[in-house]
mmCIF file of C-alpha atoms in Angstrom:
data_model
loop_
_atom_site.group_PDB
_atom_site.id
_atom_site.type_symbol
_atom_site.label_atom_id
_atom_site.label_comp_id
_atom_site.label_asym_id
_atom_site.label_seq_id
_atom_site.Cartn_x
_atom_site.Cartn_y
_atom_site.Cartn_z
ATOM 1 C CA UNK G 1 -52.135 -71.366 78.147
ATOM 2 C CA UNK G 2 -49.960 -68.623 76.812
ATOM 3 C CA UNK G 3 -51.659 -65.552 75.513
ATOM 4 C CA UNK G 4 -50.663 -64.155 72.075
ATOM 5 C CA UNK G 5 -49.561 -60.542 71.606
ATOM 6 C CA UNK G 6 -49.982 -58.698 68.332
ATOM 7 C CA UNK G 7 -49.343 -54.917 68.042
ATOM 8 C CA UNK G 8 -49.950 -54.307 71.690
ATOM 9 C CA UNK G 9 -53.138 -56.309 71.644
ATOM 10 C CA UNK G 10 -53.369 -59.510 73.601
ATOM 11 C CA UNK G 11 -55.542 -62.276 72.396
ATOM 12 C CA UNK G 12 -56.677 -64.335 75.253
ATOM 13 C CA UNK G 13 -56.528 -68.063 74.362
ATOM 14 C CA UNK G 14 -59.517 -69.760 75.792
ATOM 15 C CA UNK G 15 -59.489 -73.076 77.582
ATOM 16 C CA UNK G 16 -61.021 -75.640 75.231
ATOM 17 C CA UNK G 17 -61.143 -79.475 75.285
ATOM 18 C CA UNK G 18 -59.420 -80.638 72.136
ATOM 19 C CA UNK G 19 -59.844 -83.828 70.249
ATOM 20 C CA UNK G 20 -57.123 -86.358 70.846
ATOM 21 C CA UNK G 21 -54.217 -85.942 68.381
ATOM 22 C CA UNK G 22 -52.896 -89.512 68.204
ATOM 23 C CA UNK G 23 -51.704 -88.948 64.661
ATOM 24 C CA UNK G 24 -49.731 -86.011 65.723
ATOM 25 C CA UNK G 25 -48.208 -87.821 68.754
ATOM 26 C CA UNK G 26 -47.073 -90.502 66.431
ATOM 27 C CA UNK G 27 -45.317 -87.966 64.241
ATOM 28 C CA UNK G 28 -43.797 -86.425 67.356
ATOM 29 C CA UNK G 29 -42.397 -89.684 68.373
ATOM 30 C CA UNK G 30 -40.922 -90.364 65.065
ATOM 31 C CA UNK G 31 -39.317 -87.005 65.136
ATOM 32 C CA UNK G 32 -37.888 -87.730 68.737
ATOM 33 C CA UNK G 33 -36.429 -90.982 67.458
ATOM 34 C CA UNK G 34 -34.800 -89.204 64.520
ATOM 35 C CA UNK G 35 -33.363 -86.521 66.873
ATOM 36 C CA UNK G 36 -31.754 -89.296 69.037
ATOM 37 C CA UNK G 37 -30.317 -90.761 65.850
ATOM 38 C CA UNK G 38 -29.025 -87.270 64.888
ATOM 39 C CA UNK G 39 -27.415 -86.916 68.196
ATOM 40 C CA UNK G 40 -25.680 -90.194 67.956
ATOM 41 C CA UNK G 41 -24.477 -89.333 64.395
ATOM 42 C CA UNK G 42 -22.993 -86.194 65.754
ATOM 43 C CA UNK G 43 -21.265 -87.995 68.663
ATOM 44 C CA UNK G 44 -19.971 -90.468 66.135
ATOM 45 C CA UNK G 45 -18.592 -87.873 63.819
ATOM 46 C CA UNK G 46 -20.815 -89.079 60.911
ATOM 47 C CA UNK G 47 -20.659 -87.337 57.523
ATOM 48 C CA UNK G 48 -22.111 -83.766 57.669
ATOM 49 C CA UNK G 49 -24.356 -84.132 54.702
ATOM 50 C CA UNK G 50 -25.987 -87.346 56.277
ATOM 51 C CA UNK G 51 -26.542 -85.482 59.468
ATOM 52 C CA UNK G 52 -28.084 -82.475 57.504
ATOM 53 C CA UNK G 53 -30.467 -84.883 55.666
ATOM 54 C CA UNK G 54 -31.768 -86.269 59.009
ATOM 55 C CA UNK G 55 -32.241 -82.818 60.350
ATOM 56 C CA UNK G 56 -34.305 -81.995 57.245
ATOM 57 C CA UNK G 57 -36.331 -85.198 57.759
ATOM 58 C CA UNK G 58 -37.159 -84.012 61.322
ATOM 59 C CA UNK G 59 -38.132 -80.619 60.102
ATOM 60 C CA UNK G 60 -40.427 -82.262 57.498
ATOM 61 C CA UNK G 61 -42.057 -84.434 60.086
ATOM 62 C CA UNK G 62 -42.653 -81.436 62.402
ATOM 63 C CA UNK G 63 -44.178 -79.429 59.522
ATOM 64 C CA UNK G 64 -46.501 -82.230 58.845
ATOM 65 C CA UNK G 65 -47.520 -82.451 62.529
ATOM 66 C CA UNK G 66 -48.116 -78.674 62.615
ATOM 67 C CA UNK G 67 -50.306 -78.899 59.477
ATOM 68 C CA UNK G 68 -52.449 -81.685 61.158
ATOM 69 C CA UNK G 69 -52.749 -79.541 64.319
ATOM 70 C CA UNK G 70 -53.852 -76.545 62.257
ATOM 71 C CA UNK G 71 -56.348 -78.527 60.198
ATOM 72 C CA UNK G 72 -57.984 -79.932 63.261
ATOM 73 C CA UNK G 73 -58.108 -76.512 64.722
ATOM 74 C CA UNK G 74 -59.921 -75.238 61.788
ATOM 75 C CA UNK G 75 -62.272 -78.284 61.717
ATOM 76 C CA UNK G 76 -63.111 -77.937 65.431
ATOM 77 C CA UNK G 77 -62.002 -75.003 67.381
ATOM 78 C CA UNK G 78 -62.744 -72.368 64.735
ATOM 79 C CA UNK G 79 -65.858 -74.077 63.372
ATOM 80 C CA UNK G 80 -67.210 -74.301 67.038
ATOM 81 C CA UNK G 81 -66.557 -70.646 67.682
ATOM 82 C CA UNK G 82 -68.179 -69.271 64.439
ATOM 83 C CA UNK G 83 -71.368 -68.152 66.322
ATOM 84 C CA UNK G 84 -69.593 -66.892 69.294
ATOM 85 C CA UNK G 85 -67.687 -63.808 70.307
ATOM 86 C CA UNK G 86 -64.455 -65.713 69.946
ATOM 87 C CA UNK G 87 -64.729 -66.238 66.317
ATOM 88 C CA UNK G 88 -62.827 -63.084 65.207
ATOM 89 C CA UNK G 89 -60.074 -63.871 67.791
ATOM 90 C CA UNK G 90 -59.688 -67.399 66.265
ATOM 91 C CA UNK G 91 -59.389 -65.810 62.919
ATOM 92 C CA UNK G 92 -56.626 -63.323 64.198
ATOM 93 C CA UNK G 93 -54.828 -66.217 65.815
ATOM 94 C CA UNK G 94 -54.762 -68.162 62.506
ATOM 95 C CA UNK G 95 -53.566 -65.063 60.636
ATOM 96 C CA UNK G 96 -50.692 -64.698 63.046
ATOM 97 C CA UNK G 97 -49.743 -68.354 62.714
ATOM 98 C CA UNK G 98 -49.833 -68.166 58.958
ATOM 99 C CA UNK G 99 -47.548 -65.046 59.158
ATOM 100 C CA UNK G 100 -45.094 -66.903 61.288
ATOM 101 C CA UNK G 101 -45.223 -69.889 58.808
ATOM 102 C CA UNK G 102 -44.522 -67.768 55.790
ATOM 103 C CA UNK G 103 -41.767 -65.629 57.423
ATOM 104 C CA UNK G 104 -40.266 -68.600 59.328
ATOM 105 C CA UNK G 105 -40.328 -66.699 62.625
ATOM 106 C CA UNK G 106 -40.775 -68.300 65.993
ATOM 107 C CA UNK G 107 -44.147 -67.869 67.794
#
């Protein structure tokens, strides 16, 4: 797993067994299908607005998938760590992700 850097401080990501994310995988597969469709639309010189609408649909699906991942993270990983030394690190990780979400930056 990749560590997260914030202000010269590196937060070590612990190895953790996660619950299965079947619902998120379904969303990812839907997004993959849309992406293939977008590629075909571009290759076929389809109308730009139609392509843009499909791109926005993929973005929406990925946002929903991300929200599900974060909710499960709160319900499991963060909750399980609340009585451990990792709790504050988990909170810092969430704060960083929220910053990225609100600023639209890449992690």
